[in-house]
Every structure is written in structure tokens, then in C-alpha cells.
PDB file of N, CA, C and O in Angstrom:
ATOM      1  N   MET N   4       0.842  -1.172   0.000  1.00 56.00           N
ATOM      2  CA  MET N   4       0.000   0.000   0.000  1.00 56.00           C
ATOM      3  C   MET N   4       0.887   1.235   0.000  1.00 56.00           C
ATOM      4  O   MET N   4       1.890   1.288   0.696  1.00 56.00           O
ATOM      5  N   GLU N   5       0.511   2.225  -0.784  1.00 67.00           N
ATOM      6  CA  GLU N   5       1.256   3.474  -0.799  1.00 67.00           C
ATOM      7  C   GLU N   5       1.147   4.179   0.542  1.00 67.00           C
ATOM      8  O   GLU N   5       0.243   3.906   1.322  1.00 67.00           O
ATOM      9  N   HIS N   6       2.066   5.072   0.800  1.00 84.00           N
ATOM     10  CA  HIS N   6       2.053   5.830   2.051  1.00 84.00           C
ATOM     11  C   HIS N   6       0.908   6.843   2.009  1.00 84.00           C
ATOM     12  O   HIS N   6       0.851   7.684   1.127  1.00 84.00           O
ATOM     13  N   LEU N   7       0.000   6.720   2.939  1.00 92.00           N
ATOM     14  CA  LEU N   7      -1.136   7.634   3.037  1.00 92.00           C
ATOM     15  C   LEU N   7      -0.927   8.506   4.270  1.00 92.00           C
ATOM     16  O   LEU N   7      -1.366   8.172   5.366  1.00 92.00           O
ATOM     17  N   ASP N   8      -0.270   9.628   4.103  1.00 94.00           N
ATOM     18  CA  ASP N   8       0.131  10.454   5.231  1.00 94.00           C
ATOM     19  C   ASP N   8      -1.003  11.269   5.834  1.00 94.00           C
ATOM     20  O   ASP N   8      -0.844  11.858   6.898  1.00 94.00           O
ATOM     21  N   ARG N   9      -2.160  11.284   5.214  1.00 96.00           N
ATOM     22  CA  ARG N   9      -3.295  12.034   5.759  1.00 96.00           C
ATOM     23  C   ARG N   9      -4.276  11.147   6.512  1.00 96.00           C
ATOM     24  O   ARG N   9      -5.225  11.640   7.108  1.00 96.00           O
ATOM     25  N   ILE N  10      -4.049   9.852   6.492  1.00 97.00           N
ATOM     26  CA  ILE N  10      -4.924   8.907   7.199  1.00 97.00           C
ATOM     27  C   ILE N  10      -4.239   8.531   8.502  1.00 97.00           C
ATOM     28  O   ILE N  10      -3.112   8.044   8.509  1.00 97.00           O
ATOM     29  N   THR N  11      -4.929   8.777   9.611  1.00 96.00           N
ATOM     30  CA  THR N  11      -4.366   8.500  10.930  1.00 96.00           C
ATOM     31  C   THR N  11      -5.294   7.588  11.715  1.00 96.00           C
ATOM     32  O   THR N  11      -6.497   7.549  11.469  1.00 96.00           O
ATOM     33  N   GLN N  12      -4.699   6.861  12.638  1.00 95.00           N
ATOM     34  CA  GLN N  12      -5.465   6.025  13.559  1.00 95.00           C
ATOM     35  C   GLN N  12      -4.867   6.210  14.942  1.00 95.00           C
ATOM     36  O   GLN N  12      -3.708   5.878  15.162  1.00 95.00           O
ATOM     37  N   GLN N  13      -5.658   6.757  15.843  1.00 94.00           N
ATOM     38  CA  GLN N  13      -5.223   6.994  17.207  1.00 94.00           C
ATOM     39  C   GLN N  13      -6.307   6.466  18.137  1.00 94.00           C
ATOM     40  O   GLN N  13      -7.490   6.764  17.935  1.00 94.00           O
ATOM     41  N   PRO N  14      -5.920   5.693  19.139  1.00 94.00           N
ATOM     42  CA  PRO N  14      -6.919   5.101  20.034  1.00 94.00           C
ATOM     43  C   PRO N  14      -7.851   6.125  20.685  1.00 94.00           C
ATOM     44  O   PRO N  14      -9.009   5.824  20.951  1.00 94.00           O
ATOM     45  N   ASP N  15      -7.367   7.338  20.919  1.00 94.00           N
ATOM     46  CA  ASP N  15      -8.173   8.340  21.614  1.00 94.00           C
ATOM     47  C   ASP N  15      -8.971   9.247  20.681  1.00 94.00           C
ATOM     48  O   ASP N  15      -9.625  10.183  21.136  1.00 94.00           O
ATOM     49  N   VAL N  16      -8.929   8.968  19.383  1.00 95.00           N
ATOM     50  CA  VAL N  16      -9.698   9.756  18.417  1.00 95.00           C
ATOM     51  C   VAL N  16     -10.648   8.821  17.682  1.00 95.00           C
ATOM     52  O   VAL N  16     -10.208   7.908  16.986  1.00 95.00           O
ATOM     53  N   MET N  17     -11.934   9.008  17.886  1.00 95.00           N
ATOM     54  CA  MET N  17     -12.975   8.209  17.230  1.00 95.00           C
ATOM     55  C   MET N  17     -12.768   6.712  17.424  1.00 95.00           C
ATOM     56  O   MET N  17     -12.984   5.909  16.526  1.00 95.00           O
ATOM     57  N   GLY N  18     -12.313   6.324  18.607  1.00 94.00           N
ATOM     58  CA  GLY N  18     -12.149   4.914  18.934  1.00 94.00           C
ATOM     59  C   GLY N  18     -11.127   4.181  18.092  1.00 94.00           C
ATOM     60  O   GLY N  18     -11.190   2.970  17.945  1.00 94.00           O
ATOM     61  N   GLY N  19     -10.177   4.912  17.533  1.00 94.00           N
ATOM     62  CA  GLY N  19      -9.133   4.282  16.740  1.00 94.00           C
ATOM     63  C   GLY N  19      -9.496   4.056  15.285  1.00 94.00           C
ATOM     64  O   GLY N  19      -8.729   3.448  14.542  1.00 94.00           O
ATOM     65  N   LYS N  20     -10.662   4.545  14.861  1.00 96.00           N
ATOM     66  CA  LYS N  20     -11.033   4.417  13.447  1.00 96.00           C
ATOM     67  C   LYS N  20     -10.096   5.255  12.585  1.00 96.00           C
ATOM     68  O   LYS N  20      -9.509   6.234  13.054  1.00 96.00           O
ATOM     69  N   ALA N  21      -9.986   4.888  11.329  1.00 96.00           N
ATOM     70  CA  ALA N  21      -9.176   5.651  10.389  1.00 96.00           C
ATOM     71  C   ALA N  21      -9.816   7.026  10.194  1.00 96.00           C
ATOM     72  O   ALA N  21     -10.997   7.125   9.858  1.00 96.00           O
ATOM     73  N   CYS N  22      -9.032   8.063  10.450  1.00 97.00           N
ATOM     74  CA  CYS N  22      -9.518   9.443  10.378  1.00 97.00           C
ATOM     75  C   CYS N  22      -8.654  10.264   9.425  1.00 97.00           C
ATOM     76  O   CYS N  22      -7.573   9.853   9.025  1.00 97.00           O
ATOM     77  N   ILE N  23      -9.144  11.442   9.119  1.00 97.00           N
ATOM     78  CA  ILE N  23      -8.413  12.373   8.283  1.00 97.00           C
ATOM     79  C   ILE N  23      -7.573  13.278   9.184  1.00 97.00           C
ATOM     80  O   ILE N  23      -8.120  14.007  10.016  1.00 97.00           O
ATOM     81  N   ARG N  24      -6.269  13.206   9.056  1.00 96.00           N
ATOM     82  CA  ARG N  24      -5.300  14.076   9.743  1.00 96.00           C
ATOM     83  C   ARG N  24      -5.585  14.256  11.227  1.00 96.00           C
ATOM     84  O   ARG N  24      -5.434  15.342  11.766  1.00 96.00           O
ATOM     85  N   GLY N  25      -5.988  13.201  11.901  1.00 94.00           N
ATOM     86  CA  GLY N  25      -6.210  13.260  13.341  1.00 94.00           C
ATOM     87  C   GLY N  25      -7.487  13.973  13.757  1.00 94.00           C
ATOM     88  O   GLY N  25      -7.752  14.115  14.944  1.00 94.00           O
ATOM     89  N   MET N  26      -8.263  14.422  12.792  1.00 96.00           N
ATOM     90  CA  MET N  26      -9.526  15.086  13.107  1.00 96.00           C
ATOM     91  C   MET N  26     -10.595  14.040  13.389  1.00 96.00           C
ATOM     92  O   MET N  26     -10.422  12.862  13.136  1.00 96.00           O
ATOM     93  N   ARG N  27     -11.718  14.477  13.864  1.00 95.00           N
ATOM     94  CA  ARG N  27     -12.834  13.586  14.134  1.00 95.00           C
ATOM     95  C   ARG N  27     -13.713  13.429  12.898  1.00 95.00           C
ATOM     96  O   ARG N  27     -14.934  13.460  12.975  1.00 95.00           O
ATOM     97  N   VAL N  28     -13.041  13.245  11.783  1.00 96.00           N
ATOM     98  CA  VAL N  28     -13.703  12.980  10.502  1.00 96.00           C
ATOM     99  C   VAL N  28     -13.151  11.644  10.030  1.00 96.00           C
ATOM    100  O   VAL N  28     -11.969  11.524   9.716  1.00 96.00           O
ATOM    101  N   THR N  29     -14.018  10.630  10.016  1.00 97.00           N
ATOM    102  CA  THR N  29     -13.537   9.289   9.678  1.00 97.00           C
ATOM    103  C   THR N  29     -13.531   9.057   8.173  1.00 97.00           C
ATOM    104  O   THR N  29     -14.276   9.690   7.425  1.00 97.00           O
ATOM    105  N   VAL N  30     -12.685   8.124   7.775  1.00 97.00           N
ATOM    106  CA  VAL N  30     -12.665   7.692   6.382  1.00 97.00           C
ATOM    107  C   VAL N  30     -14.051   7.185   5.999  1.00 97.00           C
ATOM    108  O   VAL N  30     -14.559   7.482   4.919  1.00 97.00           O
ATOM    109  N   GLY N  31     -14.688   6.442   6.889  1.00 97.00           N
ATOM    110  CA  GLY N  31     -16.022   5.913   6.623  1.00 97.00           C
ATOM    111  C   GLY N  31     -17.037   6.994   6.332  1.00 97.00           C
ATOM    112  O   GLY N  31     -17.899   6.842   5.466  1.00 97.00           O
ATOM    113  N   MET N  32     -16.946   8.110   7.053  1.00 97.00           N
ATOM    114  CA  MET N  32     -17.869   9.215   6.818  1.00 97.00           C
ATOM    115  C   MET N  32     -17.655   9.791   5.418  1.00 97.00           C
ATOM    116  O   MET N  32     -18.609  10.023   4.678  1.00 97.00           O
ATOM    117  N   VAL N  33     -16.404  10.001   5.049  1.00 97.00           N
ATOM    118  CA  VAL N  33     -16.096  10.561   3.737  1.00 97.00           C
ATOM    119  C   VAL N  33     -16.561   9.618   2.634  1.00 97.00           C
ATOM    120  O   VAL N  33     -17.251  10.025   1.694  1.00 97.00           O
ATOM    121  N   VAL N  34     -16.212   8.350   2.762  1.00 97.00           N
ATOM    122  CA  VAL N  34     -16.601   7.370   1.738  1.00 97.00           C
ATOM    123  C   VAL N  34     -18.122   7.236   1.686  1.00 97.00           C
ATOM    124  O   VAL N  34     -18.706   7.123   0.608  1.00 97.00           O
ATOM    125  N   GLY N  35     -18.768   7.265   2.831  1.00 97.00           N
ATOM    126  CA  GLY N  35     -20.224   7.201   2.872  1.00 97.00           C
ATOM    127  C   GLY N  35     -20.877   8.358   2.139  1.00 97.00           C
ATOM    128  O   GLY N  35     -21.878   8.178   1.433  1.00 97.00           O
ATOM    129  N   GLN N  36     -20.325   9.552   2.296  1.00 97.00           N
ATOM    130  CA  GLN N  36     -20.862  10.722   1.598  1.00 97.00           C
ATOM    131  C   GLN N  36     -20.718  10.565   0.083  1.00 97.00           C
ATOM    132  O   GLN N  36     -21.657  10.853  -0.667  1.00 97.00           O
ATOM    133  N   ILE N  37     -19.565  10.110  -0.352  1.00 97.00           N
ATOM    134  CA  ILE N  37     -19.347   9.901  -1.791  1.00 97.00           C
ATOM    135  C   ILE N  37     -20.281   8.803  -2.296  1.00 97.00           C
ATOM    136  O   ILE N  37     -20.923   8.935  -3.343  1.00 97.00           O
ATOM    137  N   GLY N  38     -20.406   7.721  -1.535  1.00 96.00           N
ATOM    138  CA  GLY N  38     -21.290   6.618  -1.913  1.00 96.00           C
ATOM    139  C   GLY N  38     -22.754   7.015  -1.966  1.00 96.00           C
ATOM    140  O   GLY N  38     -23.543   6.431  -2.711  1.00 96.00           O
ATOM    141  N   ALA N  39     -23.131   8.016  -1.182  1.00 97.00           N
ATOM    142  CA  ALA N  39     -24.515   8.483  -1.168  1.00 97.00           C
ATOM    143  C   ALA N  39     -24.811   9.441  -2.324  1.00 97.00           C
ATOM    144  O   ALA N  39     -25.926   9.931  -2.447  1.00 97.00           O
ATOM    145  N   GLY N  40     -23.803   9.689  -3.148  1.00 98.00           N
ATOM    146  CA  GLY N  40     -24.027  10.517  -4.321  1.00 98.00           C
ATOM    147  C   GLY N  40     -23.521  11.945  -4.218  1.00 98.00           C
ATOM    148  O   GLY N  40     -23.685  12.727  -5.154  1.00 98.00           O
ATOM    149  N   HIS N  41     -22.918  12.286  -3.095  1.00 98.00           N
ATOM    150  CA  HIS N  41     -22.355  13.629  -2.956  1.00 98.00           C
ATOM    151  C   HIS N  41     -21.041  13.704  -3.721  1.00 98.00           C
ATOM    152  O   HIS N  41     -20.259  12.756  -3.722  1.00 98.00           O
ATOM    153  N   SER N  42     -20.789  14.819  -4.341  1.00 98.00           N
ATOM    154  CA  SER N  42     -19.530  15.000  -5.065  1.00 98.00           C
ATOM    155  C   SER N  42     -18.428  15.395  -4.082  1.00 98.00           C
ATOM    156  O   SER N  42     -18.701  15.781  -2.932  1.00 98.00           O
ATOM    157  N   ILE N  43     -17.203  15.314  -4.541  1.00 97.00           N
ATOM    158  CA  ILE N  43     -16.083  15.758  -3.721  1.00 97.00           C
ATOM    159  C   ILE N  43     -16.278  17.226  -3.349  1.00 97.00           C
ATOM    160  O   ILE N  43     -16.061  17.626  -2.205  1.00 97.00           O
ATOM    161  N   ASP N  44     -16.721  18.027  -4.301  1.00 98.00           N
ATOM    162  CA  ASP N  44     -16.957  19.442  -4.011  1.00 98.00           C
ATOM    163  C   ASP N  44     -18.044  19.636  -2.955  1.00 98.00           C
ATOM    164  O   ASP N  44     -17.944  20.539  -2.119  1.00 98.00           O
ATOM    165  N   ASP N  45     -19.076  18.791  -2.965  1.00 98.00           N
ATOM    166  CA  ASP N  45     -20.113  18.851  -1.932  1.00 98.00           C
ATOM    167  C   ASP N  45     -19.513  18.582  -0.550  1.00 98.00           C
ATOM    168  O   ASP N  45     -19.806  19.286   0.414  1.00 98.00           O
ATOM    169  N   VAL N  46     -18.684  17.548  -0.464  1.00 98.00           N
ATOM    170  CA  VAL N  46     -18.066  17.190   0.818  1.00 98.00           C
ATOM    171  C   VAL N  46     -17.159  18.320   1.289  1.00 98.00           C
ATOM    172  O   VAL N  46     -17.165  18.693   2.463  1.00 98.00           O
ATOM    173  N   LEU N  47     -16.393  18.894   0.366  1.00 97.00           N
ATOM    174  CA  LEU N  47     -15.513  20.003   0.735  1.00 97.00           C
ATOM    175  C   LEU N  47     -16.312  21.212   1.211  1.00 97.00           C
ATOM    176  O   LEU N  47     -15.881  21.926   2.124  1.00 97.00           O
ATOM    177  N   ALA N  48     -17.465  21.446   0.628  1.00 97.00           N
ATOM    178  CA  ALA N  48     -18.311  22.567   1.057  1.00 97.00           C
ATOM    179  C   ALA N  48     -18.882  22.305   2.452  1.00 97.00           C
ATOM    180  O   ALA N  48     -18.975  23.231   3.276  1.00 97.00           O
ATOM    181  N   ASP N  49     -19.258  21.056   2.734  1.00 95.00           N
ATOM    182  CA  ASP N  49     -19.821  20.706   4.038  1.00 95.00           C
ATOM    183  C   ASP N  49     -18.758  20.671   5.139  1.00 95.00           C
ATOM    184  O   ASP N  49     -19.066  20.892   6.310  1.00 95.00           O
ATOM    185  N   TYR N  50     -17.521  20.355   4.765  1.00 95.00           N
ATOM    186  CA  TYR N  50     -16.412  20.245   5.712  1.00 95.00           C
ATOM    187  C   TYR N  50     -15.256  21.096   5.188  1.00 95.00           C
ATOM    188  O   TYR N  50     -14.287  20.575   4.642  1.00 95.00           O
ATOM    189  N   PRO N  51     -15.329  22.415   5.355  1.00 96.00           N
ATOM    190  CA  PRO N  51     -14.357  23.312   4.734  1.00 96.00           C
ATOM    191  C   PRO N  51     -12.922  23.150   5.246  1.00 96.00           C
ATOM    192  O   PRO N  51     -11.991  23.622   4.596  1.00 96.00           O
ATOM    193  N   TYR N  52     -12.733  22.449   6.346  1.00 97.00           N
ATOM    194  CA  TYR N  52     -11.388  22.209   6.860  1.00 97.00           C
ATOM    195  C   TYR N  52     -10.723  21.009   6.198  1.00 97.00           C
ATOM    196  O   TYR N  52      -9.556  20.739   6.429  1.00 97.00           O
ATOM    197  N   LEU N  53     -11.461  20.285   5.352  1.00 98.00           N
ATOM    198  CA  LEU N  53     -10.874  19.199   4.569  1.00 98.00           C
ATOM    199  C   LEU N  53     -10.310  19.753   3.274  1.00 98.00           C
ATOM    200  O   LEU N  53     -10.736  20.794   2.781  1.00 98.00           O
ATOM    201  N   GLU N  54      -9.365  19.015   2.725  1.00 98.00           N
ATOM    202  CA  GLU N  54      -8.770  19.355   1.447  1.00 98.00           C
ATOM    203  C   GLU N  54      -9.037  18.224   0.469  1.00 98.00           C
ATOM    204  O   GLU N  54      -9.278  17.075   0.867  1.00 98.00           O
ATOM    205  N   ARG N  55      -8.986  18.547  -0.802  1.00 98.00           N
ATOM    206  CA  ARG N  55      -9.256  17.540  -1.847  1.00 98.00           C
ATOM    207  C   ARG N  55      -8.387  16.300  -1.649  1.00 98.00           C
ATOM    208  O   ARG N  55      -8.851  15.171  -1.779  1.00 98.00           O
ATOM    209  N   GLU N  56      -7.113  16.475  -1.327  1.00 97.00           N
ATOM    210  CA  GLU N  56      -6.226  15.322  -1.143  1.00 97.00           C
ATOM    211  C   GLU N  56      -6.656  14.458   0.041  1.00 97.00           C
ATOM    212  O   GLU N  56      -6.452  13.248   0.033  1.00 97.00           O
ATOM    213  N   ASP N  57      -7.272  15.060   1.062  1.00 98.00           N
ATOM    214  CA  ASP N  57      -7.812  14.267   2.178  1.00 98.00           C
ATOM    215  C   ASP N  57      -8.846  13.271   1.661  1.00 98.00           C
ATOM    216  O   ASP N  57      -8.840  12.093   2.032  1.00 98.00           O
ATOM    217  N   ILE N  58      -9.720  13.746   0.819  1.00 98.00           N
ATOM    218  CA  ILE N  58     -10.784  12.892   0.287  1.00 98.00           C
ATOM    219  C   ILE N  58     -10.207  11.831  -0.634  1.00 98.00           C
ATOM    220  O   ILE N  58     -10.590  10.659  -0.572  1.00 98.00           O
ATOM    221  N   MET N  59      -9.256  12.213  -1.472  1.00 97.00           N
ATOM    222  CA  MET N  59      -8.649  11.238  -2.385  1.00 97.00           C
ATOM    223  C   MET N  59      -7.934  10.138  -1.604  1.00 97.00           C
ATOM    224  O   MET N  59      -8.045   8.961  -1.939  1.00 97.00           O
ATOM    225  N   GLN N  60      -7.216  10.514  -0.545  1.00 97.00           N
ATOM    226  CA  GLN N  60      -6.545   9.491   0.260  1.00 97.00           C
ATOM    227  C   GLN N  60      -7.550   8.623   1.002  1.00 97.00           C
ATOM    228  O   GLN N  60      -7.329   7.420   1.158  1.00 97.00           O
ATOM    229  N   ALA N  61      -8.643   9.188   1.453  1.00 97.00           N
ATOM    230  CA  ALA N  61      -9.680   8.391   2.108  1.00 97.00           C
ATOM    231  C   ALA N  61     -10.230   7.347   1.146  1.00 97.00           C
ATOM    232  O   ALA N  61     -10.437   6.189   1.527  1.00 97.00           O
ATOM    233  N   LEU N  62     -10.462   7.731  -0.092  1.00 96.00           N
ATOM    234  CA  LEU N  62     -10.958   6.788  -1.086  1.00 96.00           C
ATOM    235  C   LEU N  62      -9.921   5.715  -1.401  1.00 96.00           C
ATOM    236  O   LEU N  62     -10.265   4.527  -1.517  1.00 96.00           O
ATOM    237  N   ARG N  63      -8.650   6.090  -1.504  1.00 95.00           N
ATOM    238  CA  ARG N  63      -7.594   5.097  -1.758  1.00 95.00           C
ATOM    239  C   ARG N  63      -7.456   4.143  -0.576  1.00 95.00           C
ATOM    240  O   ARG N  63      -7.282   2.927  -0.762  1.00 95.00           O
ATOM    241  N   TYR N  64      -7.559   4.669   0.626  1.00 95.00           N
ATOM    242  CA  TYR N  64      -7.475   3.820   1.819  1.00 95.00           C
ATOM    243  C   TYR N  64      -8.636   2.830   1.844  1.00 95.00           C
ATOM    244  O   TYR N  64      -8.448   1.641   2.105  1.00 95.00           O
ATOM    245  N   ALA N  65      -9.837   3.306   1.566  1.00 94.00           N
ATOM    246  CA  ALA N  65     -11.009   2.431   1.564  1.00 94.00           C
ATOM    247  C   ALA N  65     -10.884   1.351   0.500  1.00 94.00           C
ATOM    248  O   ALA N  65     -11.244   0.190   0.733  1.00 94.00           O
ATOM    249  N   ALA N  66     -10.362   1.708  -0.674  1.00 93.00           N
ATOM    250  CA  ALA N  66     -10.172   0.712  -1.739  1.00 93.00           C
ATOM    251  C   ALA N  66      -9.157  -0.336  -1.306  1.00 93.00           C
ATOM    252  O   ALA N  66      -9.364  -1.534  -1.529  1.00 93.00           O
ATOM    253  N   TRP N  67      -8.090   0.103  -0.665  1.00 91.00           N
ATOM    254  CA  TRP N  67      -7.083  -0.841  -0.177  1.00 91.00           C
ATOM    255  C   TRP N  67      -7.680  -1.787   0.852  1.00 91.00           C
ATOM    256  O   TRP N  67      -7.478  -2.993   0.792  1.00 91.00           O
ATOM    257  N   ARG N  68      -8.458  -1.243   1.791  1.00 90.00           N
ATOM    258  CA  ARG N  68      -9.074  -2.086   2.815  1.00 90.00           C
ATOM    259  C   ARG N  68     -10.080  -3.065   2.216  1.00 90.00           C
ATOM    260  O   ARG N  68     -10.217  -4.185   2.685  1.00 90.00           O
ATOM    261  N   ALA N  69     -10.764  -2.657   1.175  1.00 89.00           N
ATOM    262  CA  ALA N  69     -11.739  -3.545   0.537  1.00 89.00           C
ATOM    263  C   ALA N  69     -11.051  -4.724  -0.130  1.00 89.00           C
ATOM    264  O   ALA N  69     -11.623  -5.810  -0.234  1.00 89.00           O
ATOM    265  N   GLU N  70      -9.820  -4.526  -0.563  1.00 87.00           N
ATOM    266  CA  GLU N  70      -9.075  -5.603  -1.223  1.00 87.00           C
ATOM    267  C   GLU N  70      -8.330  -6.491  -0.232  1.00 87.00           C
ATOM    268  O   GLU N  70      -7.915  -7.592  -0.565  1.00 87.00           O
ATOM    269  N   GLU N  71      -8.149  -6.004   0.991  1.00 76.00           N
ATOM    270  CA  GLU N  71      -7.448  -6.769   1.993  1.00 76.00           C
ATOM    271  C   GLU N  71      -8.286  -7.978   2.387  1.00 76.00           C
ATOM    272  O   GLU N  71      -9.514  -7.893   2.469  1.00 76.00           O
ATOM    273  N   ARG N  72      -7.664  -9.085   2.638  1.00 74.00           N
ATOM    274  CA  ARG N  72      -8.405 -10.262   3.059  1.00 74.00           C
ATOM    275  C   ARG N  72      -7.608 -11.045   4.069  1.00 74.00           C
ATOM    276  O   ARG N  72      -6.389 -10.996   4.090  1.00 74.00           O
ATOM    277  N   GLU N  73      -8.319 -11.758   4.903  1.00 69.00           N
ATOM    278  CA  GLU N  73      -7.673 -12.608   5.900  1.00 69.00           C
ATOM    279  C   GLU N  73      -7.666 -14.025   5.387  1.00 69.00           C
ATOM    280  O   GLU N  73      -8.641 -14.494   4.792  1.00 69.00           O
ATOM    281  N   VAL N  74      -6.570 -14.695   5.626  1.00 67.00           N
ATOM    282  CA  VAL N  74      -6.448 -16.096   5.203  1.00 67.00           C
ATOM    283  C   VAL N  74      -6.328 -16.931   6.463  1.00 67.00           C
ATOM    284  O   VAL N  74      -5.452 -16.704   7.294  1.00 67.00           O
ATOM    285  N   MET N  75      -7.223 -17.879   6.601  1.00 71.00           N
ATOM    286  CA  MET N  75      -7.181 -18.779   7.745  1.00 71.00           C
ATOM    287  C   MET N  75      -6.100 -19.839   7.497  1.00 71.00           C
ATOM    288  O   MET N  75      -6.093 -20.480   6.441  1.00 71.00           O
ATOM    289  N   LEU N  76      -5.218 -19.977   8.438  1.00 70.00           N
ATOM    290  CA  LEU N  76      -4.158 -20.975   8.332  1.00 70.00           C
ATOM    291  C   LEU N  76      -4.632 -22.258   9.008  1.00 70.00           C
ATOM    292  O   LEU N  76      -5.318 -22.217  10.026  1.00 70.00           O
ATOM    293  N   GLY N  77      -4.234 -23.371   8.425  1.00 68.00           N
ATOM    294  CA  GLY N  77      -4.579 -24.662   9.023  1.00 68.00           C
ATOM    295  C   GLY N  77      -3.820 -24.894  10.319  1.00 68.00           C
ATOM    296  O   GLY N  77      -2.811 -24.233  10.606  1.00 68.00           O
ATOM    297  N   ASN N  78      -4.307 -25.800  11.135  1.00 64.00           N
ATOM    298  CA  ASN N  78      -3.614 -26.133  12.385  1.00 64.00           C
ATOM    299  C   ASN N  78      -2.282 -26.789  12.076  1.00 64.00           C
ATOM    300  O   ASN N  78      -2.180 -27.613  11.174  1.00 64.00           O
ATOM    301  N   ALA N  79      -1.288 -26.422  12.823  1.00 52.00           N
ATOM    302  CA  ALA N  79       0.060 -26.965  12.601  1.00 52.00           C
ATOM    303  C   ALA N  79       0.201 -28.332  13.213  1.00 52.00           C
ATOM    304  O   ALA N  79      -0.413 -28.739  14.090  1.00 52.00           O
TER     305      ALA N  79
END
């Protein structure tokens, strides 16, 4: 995975969920807004402290997580 320097996870911020730059704005919230049909410009208007690159990294992070999978190992 590429380095996503705007995605942070801290136990004391939003329960450790992936957030944008340590703010209380989760990747899930951003992706949910885009999935609900809002444009990037709509999200930026609603959250003026976000930047376009924040949203792009949130989408890249979500895509990476969607492709991640767990493999169950057999008993040794």
C-alpha cells in the first residue's frame, strides 16, 4: 500500500477508526458521503477544513481495505 500520510489512527480519536489528519472525521464518513451521491466538491463545502487530497486518500485507503483479506491458516 502506498504511504497515506493524511490517514491516521489513534486510540483516543474516534475509537481508533481511520480518520483524516487526526480530526474527528472518519474515512467511513467521507466514503459514505461519496457513496450516497455527494460530489467531492459537496463534501468540501460541508467540511471546509478538509482538502481535496484528504478525500482522495480516504478513497484510496477504503479501496485498499476492501481488497485486503484474511487467510485462515490450518492447524500446525
